[in-house]
PDB file of C-alpha atoms in Angstrom:
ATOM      1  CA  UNK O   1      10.896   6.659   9.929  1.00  0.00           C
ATOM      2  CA  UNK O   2       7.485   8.277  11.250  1.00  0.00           C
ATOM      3  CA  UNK O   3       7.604   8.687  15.229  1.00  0.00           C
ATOM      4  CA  UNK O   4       5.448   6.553  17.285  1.00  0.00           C
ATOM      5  CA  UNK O   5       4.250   8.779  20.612  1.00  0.00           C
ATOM      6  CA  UNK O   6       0.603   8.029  21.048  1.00  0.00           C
ATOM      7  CA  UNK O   7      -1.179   5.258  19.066  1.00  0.00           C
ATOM      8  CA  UNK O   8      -4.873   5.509  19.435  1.00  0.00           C
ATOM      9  CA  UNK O   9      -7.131   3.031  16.999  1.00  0.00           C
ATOM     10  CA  UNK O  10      -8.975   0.293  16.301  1.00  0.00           C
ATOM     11  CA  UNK O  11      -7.677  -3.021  17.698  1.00  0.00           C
ATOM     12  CA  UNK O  12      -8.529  -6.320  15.355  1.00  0.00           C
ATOM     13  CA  UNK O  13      -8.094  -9.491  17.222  1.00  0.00           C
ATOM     14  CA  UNK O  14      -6.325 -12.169  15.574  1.00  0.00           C
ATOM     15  CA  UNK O  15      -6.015 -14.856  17.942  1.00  0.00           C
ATOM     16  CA  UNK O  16      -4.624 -17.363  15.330  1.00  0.00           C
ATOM     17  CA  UNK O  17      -0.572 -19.074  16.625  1.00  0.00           C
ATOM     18  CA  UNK O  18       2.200 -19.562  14.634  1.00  0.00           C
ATOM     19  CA  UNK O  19       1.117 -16.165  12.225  1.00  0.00           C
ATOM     20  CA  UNK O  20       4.002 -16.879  10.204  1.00  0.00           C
ATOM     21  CA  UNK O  21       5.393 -14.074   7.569  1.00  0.00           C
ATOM     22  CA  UNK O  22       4.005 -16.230   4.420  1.00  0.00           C
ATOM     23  CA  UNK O  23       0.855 -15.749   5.677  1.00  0.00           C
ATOM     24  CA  UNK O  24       1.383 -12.256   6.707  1.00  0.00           C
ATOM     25  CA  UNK O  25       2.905 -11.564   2.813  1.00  0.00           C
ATOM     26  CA  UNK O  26       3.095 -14.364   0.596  1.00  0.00           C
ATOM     27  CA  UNK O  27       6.112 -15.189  -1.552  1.00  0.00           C
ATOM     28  CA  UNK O  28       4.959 -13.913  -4.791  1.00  0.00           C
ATOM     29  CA  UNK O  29       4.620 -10.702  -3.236  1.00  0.00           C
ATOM     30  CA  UNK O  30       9.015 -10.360  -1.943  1.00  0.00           C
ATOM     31  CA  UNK O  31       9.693  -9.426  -5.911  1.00  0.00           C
ATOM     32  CA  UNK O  32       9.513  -5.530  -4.917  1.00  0.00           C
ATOM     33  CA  UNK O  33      12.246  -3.865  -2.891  1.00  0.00           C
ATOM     34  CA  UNK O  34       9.706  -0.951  -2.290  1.00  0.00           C
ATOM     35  CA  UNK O  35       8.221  -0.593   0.979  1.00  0.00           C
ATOM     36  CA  UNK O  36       4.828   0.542  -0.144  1.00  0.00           C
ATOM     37  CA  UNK O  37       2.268  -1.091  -2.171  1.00  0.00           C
ATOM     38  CA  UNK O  38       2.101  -4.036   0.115  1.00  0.00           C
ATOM     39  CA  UNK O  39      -0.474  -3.433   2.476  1.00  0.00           C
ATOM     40  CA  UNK O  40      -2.956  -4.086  -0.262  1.00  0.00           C
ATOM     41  CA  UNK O  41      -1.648  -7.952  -0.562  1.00  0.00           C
ATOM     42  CA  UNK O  42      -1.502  -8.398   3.101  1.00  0.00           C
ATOM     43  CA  UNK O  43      -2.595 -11.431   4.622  1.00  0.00           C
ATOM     44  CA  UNK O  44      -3.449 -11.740   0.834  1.00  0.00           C
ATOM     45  CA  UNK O  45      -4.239 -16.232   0.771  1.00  0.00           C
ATOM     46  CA  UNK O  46      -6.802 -14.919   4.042  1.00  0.00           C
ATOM     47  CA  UNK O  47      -8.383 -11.933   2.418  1.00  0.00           C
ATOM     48  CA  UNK O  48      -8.763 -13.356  -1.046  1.00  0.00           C
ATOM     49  CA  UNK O  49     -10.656 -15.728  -2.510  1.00  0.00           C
ATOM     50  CA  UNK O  50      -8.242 -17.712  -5.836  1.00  0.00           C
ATOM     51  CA  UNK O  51     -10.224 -15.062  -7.915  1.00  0.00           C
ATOM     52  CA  UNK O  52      -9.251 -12.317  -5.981  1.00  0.00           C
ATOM     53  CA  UNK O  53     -13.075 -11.730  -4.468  1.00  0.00           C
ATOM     54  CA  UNK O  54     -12.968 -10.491  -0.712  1.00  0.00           C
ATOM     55  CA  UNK O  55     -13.529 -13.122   1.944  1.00  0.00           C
ATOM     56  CA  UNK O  56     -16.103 -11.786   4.467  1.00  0.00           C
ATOM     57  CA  UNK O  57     -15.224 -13.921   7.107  1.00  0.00           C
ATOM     58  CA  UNK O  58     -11.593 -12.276   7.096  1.00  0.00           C
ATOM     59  CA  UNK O  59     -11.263  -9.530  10.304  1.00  0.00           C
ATOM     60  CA  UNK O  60      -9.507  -6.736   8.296  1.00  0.00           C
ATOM     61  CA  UNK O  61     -12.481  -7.022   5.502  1.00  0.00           C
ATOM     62  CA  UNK O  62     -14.979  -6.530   8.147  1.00  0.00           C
ATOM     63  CA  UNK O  63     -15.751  -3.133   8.229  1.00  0.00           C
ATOM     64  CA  UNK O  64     -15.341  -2.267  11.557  1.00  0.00           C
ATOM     65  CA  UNK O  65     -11.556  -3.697  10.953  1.00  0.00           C
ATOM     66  CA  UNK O  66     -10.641  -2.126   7.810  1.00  0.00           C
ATOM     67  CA  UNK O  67      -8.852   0.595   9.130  1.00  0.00           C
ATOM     68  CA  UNK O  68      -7.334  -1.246  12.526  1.00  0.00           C
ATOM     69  CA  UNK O  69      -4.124   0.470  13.646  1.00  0.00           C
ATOM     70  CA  UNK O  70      -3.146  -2.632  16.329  1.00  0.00           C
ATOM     71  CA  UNK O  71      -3.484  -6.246  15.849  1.00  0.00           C
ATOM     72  CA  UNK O  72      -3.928  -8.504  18.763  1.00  0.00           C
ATOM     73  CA  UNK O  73      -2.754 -12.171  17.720  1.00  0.00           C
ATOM     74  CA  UNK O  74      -1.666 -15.224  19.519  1.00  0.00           C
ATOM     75  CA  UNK O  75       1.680 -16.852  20.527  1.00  0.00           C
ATOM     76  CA  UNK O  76       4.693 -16.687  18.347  1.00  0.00           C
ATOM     77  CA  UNK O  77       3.268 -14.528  15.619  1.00  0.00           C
ATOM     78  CA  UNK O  78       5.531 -13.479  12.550  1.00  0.00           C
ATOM     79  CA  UNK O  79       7.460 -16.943  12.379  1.00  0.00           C
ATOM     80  CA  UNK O  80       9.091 -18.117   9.045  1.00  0.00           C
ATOM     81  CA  UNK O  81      11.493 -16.952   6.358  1.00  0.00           C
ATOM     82  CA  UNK O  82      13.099 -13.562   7.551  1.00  0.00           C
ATOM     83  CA  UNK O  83      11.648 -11.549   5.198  1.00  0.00           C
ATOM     84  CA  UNK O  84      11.521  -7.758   5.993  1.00  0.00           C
ATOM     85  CA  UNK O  85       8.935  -7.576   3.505  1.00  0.00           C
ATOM     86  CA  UNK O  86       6.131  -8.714   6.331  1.00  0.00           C
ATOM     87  CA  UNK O  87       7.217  -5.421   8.685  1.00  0.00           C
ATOM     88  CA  UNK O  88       6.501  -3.617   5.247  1.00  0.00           C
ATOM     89  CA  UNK O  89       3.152  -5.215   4.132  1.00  0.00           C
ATOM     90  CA  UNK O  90       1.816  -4.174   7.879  1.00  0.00           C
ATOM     91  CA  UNK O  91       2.902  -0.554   8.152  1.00  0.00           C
ATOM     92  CA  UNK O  92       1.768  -0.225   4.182  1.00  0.00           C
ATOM     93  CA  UNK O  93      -1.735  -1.416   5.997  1.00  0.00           C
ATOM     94  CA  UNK O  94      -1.832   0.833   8.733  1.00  0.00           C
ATOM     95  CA  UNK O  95      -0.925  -1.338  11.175  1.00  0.00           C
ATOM     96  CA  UNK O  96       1.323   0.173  13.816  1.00  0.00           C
ATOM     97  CA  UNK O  97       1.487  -1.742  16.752  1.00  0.00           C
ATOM     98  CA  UNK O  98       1.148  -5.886  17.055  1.00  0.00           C
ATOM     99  CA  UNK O  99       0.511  -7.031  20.591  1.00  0.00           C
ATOM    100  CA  UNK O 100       1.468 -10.854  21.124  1.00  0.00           C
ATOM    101  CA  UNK O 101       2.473 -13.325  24.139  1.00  0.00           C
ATOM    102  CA  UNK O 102       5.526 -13.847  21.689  1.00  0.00           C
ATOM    103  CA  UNK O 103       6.976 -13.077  18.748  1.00  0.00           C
ATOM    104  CA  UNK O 104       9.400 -14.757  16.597  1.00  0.00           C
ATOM    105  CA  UNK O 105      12.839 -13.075  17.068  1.00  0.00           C
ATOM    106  CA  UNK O 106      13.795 -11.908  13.179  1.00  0.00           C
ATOM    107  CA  UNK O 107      10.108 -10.706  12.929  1.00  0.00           C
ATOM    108  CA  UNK O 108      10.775  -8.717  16.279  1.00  0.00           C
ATOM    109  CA  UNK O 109      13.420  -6.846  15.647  1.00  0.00           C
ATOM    110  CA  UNK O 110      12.289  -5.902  11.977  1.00  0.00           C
ATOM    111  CA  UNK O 111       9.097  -4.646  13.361  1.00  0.00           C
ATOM    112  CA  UNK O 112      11.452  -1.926  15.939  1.00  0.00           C
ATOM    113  CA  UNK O 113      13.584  -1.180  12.647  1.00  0.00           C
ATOM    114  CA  UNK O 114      10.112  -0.016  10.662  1.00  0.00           C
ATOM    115  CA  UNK O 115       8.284   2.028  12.862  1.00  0.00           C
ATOM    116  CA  UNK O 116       6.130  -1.483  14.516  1.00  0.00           C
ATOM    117  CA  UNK O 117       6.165  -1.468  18.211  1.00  0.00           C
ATOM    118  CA  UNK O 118       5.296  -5.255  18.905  1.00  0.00           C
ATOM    119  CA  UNK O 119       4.283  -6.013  22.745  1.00  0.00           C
ATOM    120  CA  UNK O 120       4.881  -8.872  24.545  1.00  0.00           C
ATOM    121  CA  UNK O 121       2.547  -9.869  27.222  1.00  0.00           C
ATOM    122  CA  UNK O 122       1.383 -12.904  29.425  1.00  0.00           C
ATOM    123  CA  UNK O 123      -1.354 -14.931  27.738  1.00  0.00           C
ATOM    124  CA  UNK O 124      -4.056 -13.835  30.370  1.00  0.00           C
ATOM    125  CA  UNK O 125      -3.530 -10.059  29.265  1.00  0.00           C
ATOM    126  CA  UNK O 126      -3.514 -10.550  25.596  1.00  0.00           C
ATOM    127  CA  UNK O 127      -6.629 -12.451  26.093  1.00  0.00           C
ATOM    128  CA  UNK O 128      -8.680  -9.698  27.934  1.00  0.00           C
ATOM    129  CA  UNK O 129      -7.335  -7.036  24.780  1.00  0.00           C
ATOM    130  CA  UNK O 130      -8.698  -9.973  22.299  1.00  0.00           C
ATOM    131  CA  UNK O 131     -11.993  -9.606  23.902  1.00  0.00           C
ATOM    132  CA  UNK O 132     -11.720  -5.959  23.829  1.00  0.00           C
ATOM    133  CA  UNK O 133     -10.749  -6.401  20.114  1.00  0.00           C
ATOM    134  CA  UNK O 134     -13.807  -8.568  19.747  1.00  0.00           C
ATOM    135  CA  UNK O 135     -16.526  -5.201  20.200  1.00  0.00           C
ATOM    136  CA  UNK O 136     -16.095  -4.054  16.686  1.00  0.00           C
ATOM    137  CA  UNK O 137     -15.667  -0.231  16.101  1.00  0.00           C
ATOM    138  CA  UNK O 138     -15.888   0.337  19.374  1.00  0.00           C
ATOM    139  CA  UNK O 139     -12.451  -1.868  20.098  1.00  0.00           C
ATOM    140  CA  UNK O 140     -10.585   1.497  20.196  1.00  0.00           C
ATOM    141  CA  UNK O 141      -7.320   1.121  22.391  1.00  0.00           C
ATOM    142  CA  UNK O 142      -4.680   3.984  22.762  1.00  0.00           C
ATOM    143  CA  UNK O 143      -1.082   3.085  23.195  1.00  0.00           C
ATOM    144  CA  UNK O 144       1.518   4.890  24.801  1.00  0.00           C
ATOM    145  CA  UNK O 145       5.205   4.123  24.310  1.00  0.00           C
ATOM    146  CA  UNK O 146       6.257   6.955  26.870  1.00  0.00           C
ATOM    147  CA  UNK O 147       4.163   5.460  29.619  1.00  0.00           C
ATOM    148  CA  UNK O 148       5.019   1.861  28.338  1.00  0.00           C
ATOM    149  CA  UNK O 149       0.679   1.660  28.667  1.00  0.00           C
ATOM    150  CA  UNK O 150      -2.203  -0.245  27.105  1.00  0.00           C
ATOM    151  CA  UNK O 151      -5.111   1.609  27.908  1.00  0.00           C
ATOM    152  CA  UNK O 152      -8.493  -0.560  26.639  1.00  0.00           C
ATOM    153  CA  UNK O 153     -12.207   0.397  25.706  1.00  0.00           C
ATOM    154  CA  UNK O 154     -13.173   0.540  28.802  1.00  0.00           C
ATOM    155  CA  UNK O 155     -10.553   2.679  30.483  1.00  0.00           C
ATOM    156  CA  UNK O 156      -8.584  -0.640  31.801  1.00  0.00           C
ATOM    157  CA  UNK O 157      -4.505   0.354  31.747  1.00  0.00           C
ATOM    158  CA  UNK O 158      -2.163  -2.309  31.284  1.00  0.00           C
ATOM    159  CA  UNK O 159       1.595  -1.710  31.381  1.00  0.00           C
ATOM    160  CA  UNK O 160       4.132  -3.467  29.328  1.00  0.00           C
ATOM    161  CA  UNK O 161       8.390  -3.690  28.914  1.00  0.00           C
ATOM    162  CA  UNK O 162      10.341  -2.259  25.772  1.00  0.00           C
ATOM    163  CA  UNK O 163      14.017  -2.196  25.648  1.00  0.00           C
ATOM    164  CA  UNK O 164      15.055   1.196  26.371  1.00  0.00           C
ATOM    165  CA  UNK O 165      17.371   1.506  22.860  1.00  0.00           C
ATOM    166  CA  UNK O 166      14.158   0.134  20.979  1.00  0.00           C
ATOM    167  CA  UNK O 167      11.872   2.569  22.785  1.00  0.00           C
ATOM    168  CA  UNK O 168      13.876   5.930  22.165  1.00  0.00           C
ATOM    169  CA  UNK O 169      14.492   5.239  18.655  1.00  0.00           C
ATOM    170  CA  UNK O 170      10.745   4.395  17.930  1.00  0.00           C
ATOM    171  CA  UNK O 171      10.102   8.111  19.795  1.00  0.00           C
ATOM    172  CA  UNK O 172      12.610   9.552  17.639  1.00  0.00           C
ATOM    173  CA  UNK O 173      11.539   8.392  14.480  1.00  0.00           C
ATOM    174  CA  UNK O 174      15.381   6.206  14.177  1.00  0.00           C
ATOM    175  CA  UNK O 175      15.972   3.556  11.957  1.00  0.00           C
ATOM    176  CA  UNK O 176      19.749   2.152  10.995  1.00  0.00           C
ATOM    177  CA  UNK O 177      19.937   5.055   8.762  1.00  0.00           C
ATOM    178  CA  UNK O 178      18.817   7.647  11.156  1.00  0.00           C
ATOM    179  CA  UNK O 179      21.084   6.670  14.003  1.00  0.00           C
ATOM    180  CA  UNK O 180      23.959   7.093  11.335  1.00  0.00           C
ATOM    181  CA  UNK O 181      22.831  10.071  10.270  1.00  0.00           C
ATOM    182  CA  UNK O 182      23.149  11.278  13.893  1.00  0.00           C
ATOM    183  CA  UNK O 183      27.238  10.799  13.644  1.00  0.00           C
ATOM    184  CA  UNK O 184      27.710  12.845  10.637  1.00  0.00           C
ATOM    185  CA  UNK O 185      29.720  15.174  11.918  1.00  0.00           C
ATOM    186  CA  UNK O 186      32.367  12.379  13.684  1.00  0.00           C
ATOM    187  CA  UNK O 187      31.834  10.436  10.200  1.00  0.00           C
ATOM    188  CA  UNK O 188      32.789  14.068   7.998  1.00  0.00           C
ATOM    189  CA  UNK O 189      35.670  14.735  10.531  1.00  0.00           C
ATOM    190  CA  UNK O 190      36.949  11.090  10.048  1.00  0.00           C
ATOM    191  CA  UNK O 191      36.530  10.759   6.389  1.00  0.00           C
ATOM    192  CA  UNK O 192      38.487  14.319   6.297  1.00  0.00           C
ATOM    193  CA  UNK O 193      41.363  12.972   8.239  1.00  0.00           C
ATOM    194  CA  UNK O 194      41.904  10.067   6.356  1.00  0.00           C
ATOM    195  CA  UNK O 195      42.220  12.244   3.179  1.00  0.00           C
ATOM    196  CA  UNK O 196      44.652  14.146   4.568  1.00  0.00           C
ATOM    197  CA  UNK O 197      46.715  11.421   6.158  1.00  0.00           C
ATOM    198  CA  UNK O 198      46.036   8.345   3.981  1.00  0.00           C
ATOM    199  CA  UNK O 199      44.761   9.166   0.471  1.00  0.00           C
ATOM    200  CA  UNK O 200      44.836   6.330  -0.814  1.00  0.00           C
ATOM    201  CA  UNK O 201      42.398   5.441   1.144  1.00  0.00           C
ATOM    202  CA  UNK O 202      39.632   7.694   0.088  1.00  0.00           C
ATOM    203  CA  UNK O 203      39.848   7.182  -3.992  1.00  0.00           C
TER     204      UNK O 203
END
């Protein structure tokens, strides 16, 4: 999973609720089990017109959004059907970082499991990065996971919580295969034993 350190990028506001993951990747779209190839069919019912013609209006087919890093969205965004496929769709994008008042709870924890940091904060603060968000190509915000800080257009620093488990393995680059991988030497040494005492075990 790629490391996230330093995000600096473009921040597209979003200040739609209830963002829920059919929205975010429609159902016709969970057929793959491939995590790329999806950020071209995200938000796709939004983007798209029936005949598949760009909708103007949309934020991420405005230019100065096209290449947005962080979305800044309103209350409980990624609600739904648990599909890990939305997580996919938005790092297939480029989208890195989601900041949020809240988040559904699935949607949460598959964001931390594929390289997303998603950031809870009060209403009032998400509102001042939405204007922010608001200026365009000049809505560039930098995120920093070590500092657990927002720092805005203007030079504004906010400061947010991350669960300190969440936070390391973003920094490390750790998903649920990575953290295994870090035991292989316990998991070698065990799987040896249990040769030698209980064969049976390892046919």
């Amino acid at each position: 999973m790629e490391k996230f350190t330093v995000l600096t990028g473009v921040a597209a506001p979003m200040p739609m609720i209830n963002i829920d993951t059919d929205m975010i990747i429609p159902k016709q779209f969970l057929k793959t089990i491939k995590r790329t190839g999806l950020g071209k069919h995200l938000f796709d019912e939004m983007r798209y017109t029936p005949d598949g013609q760009e909708v103007d209006s949309f934020v991420l087919n405005k230019p100065a959004y096209r290449s947005a890093k962080i979305l800044v969205a309103g209350d409980n965004f990624g609600c739904g059907s648990s599909r890990e496929h939305a997580p996919w769709a938005l790092a297939d994008f480029g989208i890195r970082c989601i900041i949020a008042p809240s988040f559904a709870d699935i949607f949460y924890n598959n964001c931390f499991k594929n390289g997303i940091l998603p950031i809870k904060l009060p209403k009032e603060q998400v509102d001042l990065l939405l204007d922010d968000a608001s200026r365009g190509s000049n809505a560039v915000v930098t995120v920093d996971l070590e500092k657990q800080e927002i720092t805005g257009p203007d030079g504004g620093k906010i400061s947010f919580e991350v669960d300190p488990f969440r936070k390391h393995c973003l920094l490390n680059g750790l998903d649920d295969i990575g953290l295994t991988l870090q035991q292989v030497s316990a998991i070698d040494a065990f799987e040896a034993k249990i040769r030698g005492s209980q064969p049976w075990l390892a046919l």
